[in-house]
Short mmCIF file of C-alpha atoms in Angstrom, two decimals:
data_model
loop_
_atom_site.label_atom_id
_atom_site.label_comp_id
_atom_site.label_asym_id
_atom_site.label_seq_id
_atom_site.Cartn_x
_atom_site.Cartn_y
_atom_site.Cartn_z
CA MET A 1 22.05 -52.00 21.73
CA THR A 2 18.77 -51.57 23.54
CA PHE A 3 17.70 -48.04 24.68
CA LEU A 4 15.75 -47.58 27.87
CA MET A 5 14.19 -44.29 29.02
CA VAL A 6 15.99 -43.30 32.39
CA ALA A 7 15.75 -39.97 34.31
CA SER A 8 18.71 -39.64 36.72
CA ALA A 9 18.12 -39.46 40.40
CA GLY A 10 20.22 -36.25 40.84
CA ASN A 11 22.71 -37.87 43.12
CA PHE A 12 26.31 -37.87 42.14
CA TYR A 13 27.18 -41.10 43.93
CA GLN A 14 24.45 -42.88 41.87
CA ASP A 15 25.02 -41.00 38.41
CA VAL A 16 28.66 -40.54 37.93
CA ASP A 17 32.12 -41.77 38.16
CA ILE A 18 35.01 -39.62 39.00
CA ASN A 19 37.42 -40.45 36.05
CA TRP A 20 40.52 -38.31 36.78
CA GLY A 21 42.22 -35.96 39.08
CA ASP A 22 43.02 -38.31 42.06
CA GLN A 23 41.41 -36.49 45.08
CA ARG A 24 40.73 -33.25 43.41
CA ALA A 25 37.28 -34.18 42.57
CA LYS A 26 34.93 -34.36 45.65
CA ILE A 27 31.45 -35.60 46.06
CA LEU A 28 29.87 -33.72 49.01
CA ASN A 29 26.53 -33.35 50.97
CA ALA A 30 25.37 -36.92 50.56
CA GLY A 31 25.88 -36.95 46.83
CA GLN A 32 24.12 -33.63 46.20
CA ASP A 33 27.11 -31.59 45.48
CA LEU A 34 30.34 -32.13 43.47
CA THR A 35 33.50 -29.91 43.20
CA LEU A 36 36.39 -30.07 40.97
CA SER A 37 39.68 -28.31 41.49
CA LEU A 38 42.74 -27.61 39.39
CA ASP A 39 46.29 -26.98 40.60
CA LYS A 40 49.54 -26.80 38.81
CA PHE A 41 49.91 -30.51 38.84
CA SER A 42 46.50 -31.62 37.60
CA GLY A 43 42.92 -30.83 37.04
CA SER A 44 40.02 -33.26 37.46
CA GLY A 45 36.72 -34.60 36.06
CA PHE A 46 34.01 -36.98 36.12
CA GLN A 47 31.60 -38.88 33.67
CA SER A 48 28.11 -40.17 33.71
CA LYS A 49 27.73 -43.87 34.49
CA ASN A 50 25.23 -44.22 31.54
CA GLU A 51 25.64 -43.67 27.89
CA PHE A 52 22.77 -41.93 26.12
CA LEU A 53 21.27 -41.73 22.59
CA PHE A 54 19.20 -38.47 22.72
CA GLY A 55 17.87 -36.84 25.90
CA ARG A 56 17.84 -33.64 27.87
CA PHE A 57 20.73 -33.00 30.13
CA ASP A 58 20.85 -30.24 32.80
CA MET A 59 23.49 -29.29 35.18
CA GLN A 60 23.87 -26.40 37.72
CA LEU A 61 27.34 -24.90 37.74
CA LYS A 62 29.14 -22.20 39.79
CA LEU A 63 32.25 -21.35 37.97
CA VAL A 64 35.79 -20.53 39.21
CA PRO A 65 35.52 -17.07 40.97
CA GLY A 66 38.16 -14.15 40.71
CA ASN A 67 40.98 -14.59 38.34
CA SER A 68 40.23 -17.70 36.28
CA ALA A 69 42.41 -16.88 33.43
CA GLY A 70 43.65 -20.06 31.56
CA THR A 71 41.19 -22.48 33.20
CA VAL A 72 38.46 -24.25 31.33
CA THR A 73 35.39 -25.69 33.01
CA THR A 74 33.39 -28.04 30.97
CA PHE A 75 29.90 -29.70 30.72
CA TYR A 76 29.63 -31.72 27.61
CA LEU A 77 28.50 -35.06 25.72
CA SER A 78 30.91 -37.17 24.04
CA SER A 79 31.11 -40.65 22.30
CA GLN A 80 34.41 -42.60 22.32
CA GLU A 81 34.73 -43.72 18.77
CA THR A 82 37.57 -42.37 16.64
CA GLN A 83 35.09 -40.53 14.54
CA HIS A 84 33.35 -39.29 17.50
CA ASP A 85 30.30 -37.27 18.14
CA GLU A 86 30.33 -34.47 20.76
CA ILE A 87 28.17 -31.59 22.08
CA ASP A 88 30.07 -29.01 23.98
CA PHE A 89 29.64 -26.41 26.70
CA GLU A 90 33.07 -24.95 27.61
CA PHE A 91 33.49 -21.95 29.91
CA LEU A 92 36.84 -20.08 29.26
CA GLY A 93 38.15 -18.12 32.28
CA ASN A 94 39.35 -14.62 32.29
CA VAL A 95 41.25 -12.12 34.40
CA SER A 96 39.31 -10.66 37.48
CA GLY A 97 36.55 -8.31 36.53
CA GLN A 98 36.26 -9.51 32.81
CA PRO A 99 33.38 -11.87 31.71
CA TYR A 100 33.63 -15.62 31.03
CA THR A 101 33.52 -16.90 27.36
CA VAL A 102 30.88 -19.60 26.74
CA HIS A 103 32.18 -21.66 24.09
CA THR A 104 29.80 -24.09 22.18
CA ASN A 105 30.56 -26.58 19.52
CA VAL A 106 29.07 -29.72 17.92
CA TYR A 107 31.03 -32.56 16.41
CA SER A 108 29.53 -35.35 14.21
CA GLN A 109 31.73 -38.20 12.81
CA GLY A 110 34.92 -36.58 14.15
CA ASN A 111 34.16 -33.19 12.41
CA GLY A 112 33.58 -30.05 14.40
CA ASN A 113 34.46 -26.40 13.50
CA LYS A 114 30.90 -25.36 14.38
CA GLU A 115 31.83 -22.94 17.15
CA GLN A 116 29.64 -20.19 18.51
CA GLN A 117 30.67 -18.20 21.62
CA PHE A 118 28.71 -15.97 23.93
CA ARG A 119 29.28 -13.80 27.04
CA LEU A 120 26.60 -14.04 29.80
CA TRP A 121 24.31 -11.60 31.06
CA PHE A 122 25.23 -12.44 34.66
CA ASP A 123 28.31 -13.39 36.67
CA PRO A 124 28.43 -17.12 36.55
CA SER A 125 31.00 -17.46 39.46
CA THR A 126 28.75 -16.02 42.23
CA SER A 127 25.91 -18.36 42.15
CA PHE A 128 24.67 -21.58 40.52
CA HIS A 129 23.07 -21.38 37.14
CA THR A 130 21.52 -24.23 34.92
CA TYR A 131 23.12 -25.16 31.78
CA SER A 132 21.07 -27.62 29.46
CA VAL A 133 21.45 -29.57 26.30
CA VAL A 134 18.41 -30.88 24.45
CA TRP A 135 19.50 -33.53 21.79
CA ASN A 136 16.71 -35.15 19.65
CA THR A 137 16.55 -36.33 16.00
CA LYS A 138 15.73 -32.97 14.63
CA ARG A 139 17.87 -30.51 16.48
CA ILE A 140 20.33 -29.71 19.43
CA ILE A 141 19.30 -26.74 21.67
CA PHE A 142 21.87 -25.10 24.13
CA LEU A 143 20.03 -23.41 27.09
CA VAL A 144 21.24 -21.19 29.95
CA ASP A 145 18.59 -20.90 32.71
CA ASN A 146 15.98 -22.48 30.27
CA ILE A 147 16.82 -19.50 27.81
CA PRO A 148 17.94 -20.89 24.41
CA ILE A 149 21.30 -19.50 23.26
CA ARG A 150 21.84 -21.72 20.27
CA VAL A 151 20.19 -24.30 17.98
CA PHE A 152 22.00 -26.78 15.81
CA THR A 153 19.54 -28.18 13.40
CA ASN A 154 19.71 -31.60 11.67
CA ASN A 155 20.65 -30.72 8.13
CA GLU A 156 21.55 -34.14 6.96
CA ALA A 157 19.21 -33.56 3.85
CA ILE A 158 21.98 -31.03 2.46
CA GLY A 159 24.89 -33.28 3.41
CA VAL A 160 25.67 -31.90 6.95
CA PRO A 161 26.60 -34.82 9.29
CA TYR A 162 24.41 -34.86 12.54
CA PRO A 163 24.97 -36.92 15.74
CA LYS A 164 22.45 -39.54 15.84
CA SER A 165 23.89 -42.98 16.16
CA GLN A 166 26.73 -42.86 18.66
CA PRO A 167 25.79 -43.03 22.28
CA MET A 168 27.46 -40.47 24.43
CA ARG A 169 28.26 -40.02 28.10
CA VAL A 170 28.02 -36.67 29.94
CA TYR A 171 31.50 -35.27 31.04
CA CYS A 172 32.50 -32.54 33.11
CA SER A 173 35.99 -31.21 33.82
CA LEU A 174 38.16 -28.50 34.93
CA TRP A 175 41.71 -28.15 33.46
CA ASN A 176 44.30 -25.69 32.40
CA ALA A 177 44.42 -24.44 28.80
CA ASP A 178 46.25 -21.36 29.24
CA GLU A 179 47.79 -21.82 25.83
CA TRP A 180 44.57 -20.63 24.11
CA ALA A 181 41.77 -20.31 26.56
CA THR A 182 41.95 -16.50 27.68
CA GLN A 183 42.64 -13.77 25.12
CA GLY A 184 44.25 -16.46 22.58
CA GLY A 185 46.70 -17.49 25.26
CA ARG A 186 48.02 -14.22 25.87
CA ILE A 187 46.90 -14.21 29.68
CA LYS A 188 48.41 -17.12 31.57
CA THR A 189 47.10 -18.87 34.56
CA ASP A 190 48.27 -17.48 37.78
CA TRP A 191 49.17 -20.36 39.98
CA THR A 192 49.32 -18.20 43.24
CA LYS A 193 45.37 -18.31 42.88
CA ALA A 194 45.47 -22.17 42.91
CA PRO A 195 43.60 -24.46 43.74
CA PHE A 196 40.78 -23.32 41.42
CA ILE A 197 37.58 -24.79 42.21
CA ALA A 198 34.24 -25.21 40.14
CA SER A 199 31.01 -26.49 41.72
CA TYR A 200 28.31 -28.75 40.18
CA ARG A 201 24.94 -29.75 41.57
CA ASN A 202 21.49 -30.85 40.34
CA PHE A 203 22.62 -33.16 37.53
CA ASN A 204 19.53 -34.45 35.55
CA ALA A 205 19.74 -36.70 32.59
CA ASN A 206 16.31 -37.46 31.08
CA GLY A 207 16.94 -39.70 28.02
CA CYS A 208 17.49 -43.00 26.36
CA VAL A 209 20.21 -45.06 27.96
CA SER A 210 22.06 -47.60 25.80
CA GLY A 211 22.14 -51.28 27.10
CA ALA A 212 24.01 -54.32 25.89
CA SER A 213 21.28 -56.45 24.02
CA SER A 214 20.08 -56.62 20.48
CA GLN A 215 20.06 -53.35 18.32
CA SER A 216 17.21 -51.10 18.36
CA SER A 217 16.43 -47.33 18.22
CA CYS A 218 15.65 -44.59 20.57
CA ALA A 219 12.82 -43.73 18.13
CA THR A 220 9.49 -44.97 19.50
CA LYS A 221 6.21 -45.93 18.12
CA THR A 222 2.79 -44.21 18.63
CA GLY A 223 1.44 -44.82 21.98
CA ASP A 224 4.78 -45.58 23.51
CA PRO A 225 5.17 -43.92 26.91
CA LEU A 226 8.43 -42.33 25.59
CA ASN A 227 6.42 -40.21 23.29
CA ASN A 228 5.44 -38.33 26.45
CA GLU A 229 9.01 -37.07 26.85
CA SER A 230 8.75 -33.34 25.67
CA TRP A 231 12.53 -33.35 24.74
CA GLN A 232 11.99 -35.81 22.02
CA THR A 233 10.16 -33.26 19.94
CA GLN A 234 11.32 -30.09 21.56
CA THR A 235 11.62 -27.07 19.31
CA LEU A 236 11.28 -23.30 19.89
CA ASN A 237 8.09 -21.50 20.33
CA ALA A 238 7.62 -17.73 19.56
CA SER A 239 8.78 -16.69 23.08
CA ASP A 240 11.90 -18.85 22.69
CA ARG A 241 12.71 -17.56 19.32
CA ASN A 242 12.54 -14.06 20.56
CA ARG A 243 14.85 -14.93 23.60
CA LEU A 244 17.26 -16.56 21.24
CA ARG A 245 17.56 -13.42 19.12
CA TRP A 246 18.10 -11.40 22.32
CA VAL A 247 21.01 -13.52 23.28
CA GLN A 248 22.44 -13.77 19.94
CA GLN A 249 22.18 -10.19 19.10
CA LYS A 250 23.41 -8.87 22.53
CA TYR A 251 25.83 -11.46 23.81
CA MET A 252 27.17 -13.54 20.90
CA ILE A 253 30.81 -12.75 20.21
CA TYR A 254 31.81 -15.38 17.51
CA ASN A 255 29.83 -17.18 15.13
CA TYR A 256 31.44 -19.69 12.66
CA CYS A 257 28.57 -18.93 10.10
CA THR A 258 29.68 -15.29 9.61
CA ASP A 259 33.59 -16.03 9.66
CA VAL A 260 34.27 -15.58 5.70
CA GLN A 261 37.98 -15.46 6.40
CA ARG A 262 38.01 -18.83 7.96
CA PHE A 263 35.93 -20.42 5.04
CA PRO A 264 37.44 -18.52 1.85
CA GLN A 265 35.68 -21.23 -0.33
CA GLY A 266 32.36 -20.44 1.18
CA LEU A 267 30.42 -20.75 4.47
CA PRO A 268 29.18 -24.25 5.55
CA PRO A 269 25.88 -25.11 3.82
CA GLU A 270 23.91 -25.19 7.14
CA CYS A 271 24.83 -21.36 7.62
CA LYS A 272 22.31 -20.44 4.67
CA ARG A 273 19.43 -22.06 6.64
CA SER A 274 17.28 -20.60 9.39
CA ARG A 275 18.91 -20.72 12.51
CA PHE A 276 15.68 -22.11 14.05
#
């Protein structure tokens, strides 16, 4: 496959396909806005027209307001192979007045189990906020309003699989998961509040788009204009590291790297490495 650098136009008509939910997904305002809805019969979702191998992906979301218990709103990347790769932002709803849970995970070659969960320092249902994934050969960075909340480093050198060879599409969805999403499934979806609606806008995908020609790589040679794309080498500076520590100390509520009960034979090897 060949890979061409493409930055999306930020128009949902041009950039995505609605892939499920019948008329529950709606593109509005000449392609500038998209809403997903969930009722007792179905949720809805969309996917990017392009597949990418590395890039920076930004989406502005306004989550389901009020009692969103049982609902899950998503923004993630995934390949479609059996042993798939995936990079997840999932927003787990809650009863009115309680905070959303931001669930993150990374799958490589079909293996996940690398969850970190956070609260947010704002109400994500009252206004739009930007959620971003930077994915390059060295690391994956999760950002909220350009503040890093998590870094997943390429640790292939110590035997940890890393997503680097399977192109992924961007997917977004709103669906019912009340068997587990809110307080472990104790709080169920209140269907009298339906339809539940989540809003999306300002989708930007700046990355390498897979094509259908001879095989090549997203890596580039010195002097290639792709080297000017900052996401390809993006890391954390001192200010970023301070903000990451702030988020993880104040707002992280689960980290697989500290869950010794889950891993009685020893924590995964990457947990012993620096988070940066």
